[in-house]
Amino acid sequence: LIERIASEHGIVLSQDDPVLMMHTLNEVLLEENKEAHAELLNNYQAILEENFNRWCEYSTKKSNALINASMGNAQLTRDQFLESCIQLIDEKIKSGVDQETYDLVRISRQAAIINLLASTLLLVSVVTIFLILL
């Protein structure tokens, strides 16, 4: 540093010059600030990672709850629909009307097929949502 100042400015400094003390003090302060900033950045990164992990856990729990609720609702709707179809079939069988029984069986079969397709569509939707949230 003494040589550099002498070559650039034409001034020769001694070892006990206050300018050199200020330079040393500035170097120490810069080093301490560098360490403090590194520690602050590490702490910030840890906080961000912790918050990210919390968010992942929360979103996973929420998505699982939504999936379970959707599947429960779909199953309840399907069960109610099937129950109403079975009741209609029972009524028609008891009345002894052959043609109407045949029509109800056909409708029930169609309803069962539609229900199966709806359940498959729901399952595909749930799996897609789950994969998107991951």
mmCIF file of C-alpha atoms in Angstrom:
data_model
loop_
_atom_site.group_PDB
_atom_site.id
_atom_site.type_symbol
_atom_site.label_atom_id
_atom_site.label_comp_id
_atom_site.label_asym_id
_atom_site.label_seq_id
_atom_site.Cartn_x
_atom_site.Cartn_y
_atom_site.Cartn_z
ATOM 1 C CA LEU A 1 0.000 0.000 0.000
ATOM 2 C CA ILE A 2 2.862 2.384 0.843
ATOM 3 C CA GLU A 3 4.506 1.609 -2.506
ATOM 4 C CA ARG A 4 1.264 2.087 -4.422
ATOM 5 C CA ILE A 5 0.562 5.477 -2.805
ATOM 6 C CA ALA A 6 4.122 6.541 -3.471
ATOM 7 C CA SER A 7 3.952 5.497 -7.135
ATOM 8 C CA GLU A 8 0.499 6.976 -7.825
ATOM 9 C CA HIS A 9 0.649 10.160 -5.722
ATOM 10 C CA GLY A 10 4.345 10.739 -5.156
ATOM 11 C CA ILE A 11 3.921 10.757 -1.364
ATOM 12 C CA VAL A 12 5.890 8.462 0.928
ATOM 13 C CA LEU A 13 4.001 7.308 4.000
ATOM 14 C CA SER A 14 5.546 5.895 7.166
ATOM 15 C CA GLN A 15 4.278 2.828 9.024
ATOM 16 C CA ASP A 16 2.737 4.972 11.797
ATOM 17 C CA ASP A 17 0.864 7.284 9.407
ATOM 18 C CA PRO A 18 -2.857 7.729 10.343
ATOM 19 C CA VAL A 19 -3.852 7.114 6.725
ATOM 20 C CA LEU A 20 -2.513 3.576 6.959
ATOM 21 C CA MET A 21 -4.353 3.050 10.241
ATOM 22 C CA MET A 22 -7.599 4.175 8.593
ATOM 23 C CA HIS A 23 -6.964 1.792 5.704
ATOM 24 C CA THR A 24 -6.455 -1.107 8.135
ATOM 25 C CA LEU A 25 -9.547 -0.102 10.087
ATOM 26 C CA ASN A 26 -11.594 0.029 6.857
ATOM 27 C CA GLU A 27 -10.373 -3.446 5.885
ATOM 28 C CA VAL A 28 -11.377 -4.839 9.300
ATOM 29 C CA LEU A 29 -14.804 -3.195 9.088
ATOM 30 C CA LEU A 30 -15.361 -4.497 5.565
ATOM 31 C CA GLU A 31 -14.431 -8.011 6.648
ATOM 32 C CA GLU A 32 -16.782 -7.855 9.652
ATOM 33 C CA ASN A 33 -19.587 -6.500 7.438
ATOM 34 C CA LYS A 34 -18.976 -9.258 4.924
ATOM 35 C CA GLU A 35 -19.291 -11.916 7.648
ATOM 36 C CA ALA A 36 -22.407 -10.257 9.087
ATOM 37 C CA HIS A 37 -24.044 -10.071 5.665
ATOM 38 C CA ALA A 38 -23.209 -13.710 4.976
ATOM 39 C CA GLU A 39 -24.796 -14.701 8.291
ATOM 40 C CA LEU A 40 -27.907 -12.611 7.547
ATOM 41 C CA LEU A 41 -28.239 -14.194 4.104
ATOM 42 C CA ASN A 42 -27.877 -17.679 5.583
ATOM 43 C CA ASN A 43 -30.568 -16.905 8.161
ATOM 44 C CA TYR A 44 -32.845 -15.508 5.462
ATOM 45 C CA GLN A 45 -32.328 -18.583 3.314
ATOM 46 C CA ALA A 46 -33.173 -20.844 6.268
ATOM 47 C CA ILE A 47 -36.363 -18.851 6.926
ATOM 48 C CA LEU A 48 -37.357 -19.071 3.261
ATOM 49 C CA GLU A 49 -36.750 -22.832 3.189
ATOM 50 C CA GLU A 50 -38.761 -23.311 6.387
ATOM 51 C CA ASN A 51 -41.670 -21.270 5.005
ATOM 52 C CA PHE A 52 -41.534 -23.184 1.737
ATOM 53 C CA ASN A 53 -41.666 -26.494 3.588
ATOM 54 C CA ARG A 54 -44.619 -25.281 5.659
ATOM 55 C CA TRP A 55 -46.420 -24.161 2.512
ATOM 56 C CA CYS A 56 -45.783 -27.535 0.866
ATOM 57 C CA GLU A 57 -47.182 -29.385 3.890
ATOM 58 C CA TYR A 58 -50.197 -27.079 4.083
ATOM 59 C CA SER A 59 -50.987 -27.333 0.370
ATOM 60 C CA THR A 60 -50.593 -31.112 0.461
ATOM 61 C CA LYS A 61 -52.991 -31.380 3.395
ATOM 62 C CA LYS A 62 -55.484 -29.043 1.722
ATOM 63 C CA SER A 63 -55.317 -30.866 -1.602
ATOM 64 C CA ASN A 64 -55.766 -34.227 0.110
ATOM 65 C CA ALA A 65 -58.739 -32.859 2.022
ATOM 66 C CA LEU A 66 -60.277 -31.510 -1.196
ATOM 67 C CA ILE A 67 -59.678 -34.786 -2.998
ATOM 68 C CA ASN A 68 -61.214 -36.777 -0.166
ATOM 69 C CA ALA A 69 -64.204 -34.443 0.026
ATOM 70 C CA SER A 70 -64.730 -34.615 -3.738
ATOM 71 C CA MET A 71 -64.531 -38.374 -3.744
ATOM 72 C CA GLY A 72 -66.902 -38.574 -0.787
ATOM 73 C CA ASN A 73 -69.410 -36.281 -2.468
ATOM 74 C CA ALA A 74 -69.176 -38.198 -5.735
ATOM 75 C CA GLN A 75 -69.695 -41.484 -3.930
ATOM 76 C CA LEU A 76 -72.663 -40.087 -1.996
ATOM 77 C CA THR A 77 -74.245 -38.746 -5.195
ATOM 78 C CA ARG A 78 -73.649 -42.046 -6.943
ATOM 79 C CA ASP A 79 -75.124 -43.981 -4.036
ATOM 80 C CA GLN A 80 -78.186 -41.741 -3.941
ATOM 81 C CA PHE A 81 -78.680 -42.057 -7.675
ATOM 82 C CA LEU A 82 -78.315 -45.827 -7.561
ATOM 83 C CA GLU A 83 -80.724 -46.037 -4.641
ATOM 84 C CA SER A 84 -83.335 -44.009 -6.504
ATOM 85 C CA CYS A 85 -82.904 -46.205 -9.588
ATOM 86 C CA ILE A 86 -83.241 -49.361 -7.528
ATOM 87 C CA GLN A 87 -86.385 -48.007 -5.891
ATOM 88 C CA LEU A 88 -87.886 -47.198 -9.290
ATOM 89 C CA ILE A 89 -87.046 -50.663 -10.546
ATOM 90 C CA ASP A 90 -88.594 -52.267 -7.479
ATOM 91 C CA GLU A 91 -91.796 -50.273 -7.933
ATOM 92 C CA LYS A 92 -92.116 -51.236 -11.564
ATOM 93 C CA ILE A 93 -91.385 -54.888 -10.912
ATOM 94 C CA LYS A 94 -94.062 -54.937 -8.232
ATOM 95 C CA SER A 95 -96.614 -53.357 -10.575
ATOM 96 C CA GLY A 96 -96.085 -56.203 -13.034
ATOM 97 C CA VAL A 97 -95.654 -54.067 -16.138
ATOM 98 C CA ASP A 98 -93.170 -55.924 -18.323
ATOM 99 C CA GLN A 99 -92.435 -53.168 -20.850
ATOM 100 C CA GLU A 100 -91.874 -50.559 -18.194
ATOM 101 C CA THR A 101 -89.611 -52.955 -16.344
ATOM 102 C CA TYR A 102 -87.577 -53.427 -19.488
ATOM 103 C CA ASP A 103 -87.352 -49.632 -19.958
ATOM 104 C CA LEU A 104 -86.266 -49.113 -16.361
ATOM 105 C CA VAL A 105 -83.637 -51.803 -16.657
ATOM 106 C CA ARG A 106 -82.332 -50.082 -19.783
ATOM 107 C CA ILE A 107 -82.355 -46.689 -18.038
ATOM 108 C CA SER A 108 -80.653 -48.170 -14.999
ATOM 109 C CA ARG A 109 -78.010 -49.752 -17.169
ATOM 110 C CA GLN A 110 -77.453 -46.414 -18.897
ATOM 111 C CA ALA A 111 -77.344 -44.651 -15.539
ATOM 112 C CA ALA A 112 -74.816 -47.176 -14.275
ATOM 113 C CA ILE A 113 -72.675 -46.640 -17.360
ATOM 114 C CA ILE A 114 -72.922 -42.858 -16.992
ATOM 115 C CA ASN A 115 -72.101 -43.178 -13.314
ATOM 116 C CA LEU A 116 -69.083 -45.324 -14.116
ATOM 117 C CA LEU A 117 -67.911 -42.772 -16.668
ATOM 118 C CA ALA A 118 -68.462 -39.931 -14.186
ATOM 119 C CA SER A 119 -66.512 -41.789 -11.507
ATOM 120 C CA THR A 120 -63.681 -42.408 -13.948
ATOM 121 C CA LEU A 121 -63.684 -38.744 -14.950
ATOM 122 C CA LEU A 122 -63.603 -37.723 -11.292
ATOM 123 C CA LEU A 123 -60.701 -40.059 -10.594
ATOM 124 C CA VAL A 124 -58.776 -38.668 -13.548
ATOM 125 C CA SER A 125 -59.511 -35.117 -12.360
ATOM 126 C CA VAL A 126 -58.368 -35.887 -8.815
ATOM 127 C CA VAL A 127 -55.162 -37.492 -10.019
ATOM 128 C CA THR A 128 -54.508 -34.551 -12.345
ATOM 129 C CA ILE A 129 -55.067 -32.020 -9.552
ATOM 130 C CA PHE A 130 -52.853 -34.011 -7.230
ATOM 131 C CA LEU A 131 -50.071 -34.149 -9.813
ATOM 132 C CA ILE A 132 -50.386 -30.429 -10.509
ATOM 133 C CA LEU A 133 -50.128 -29.556 -6.819
ATOM 134 C CA LEU A 134 -47.026 -31.661 -6.396
#
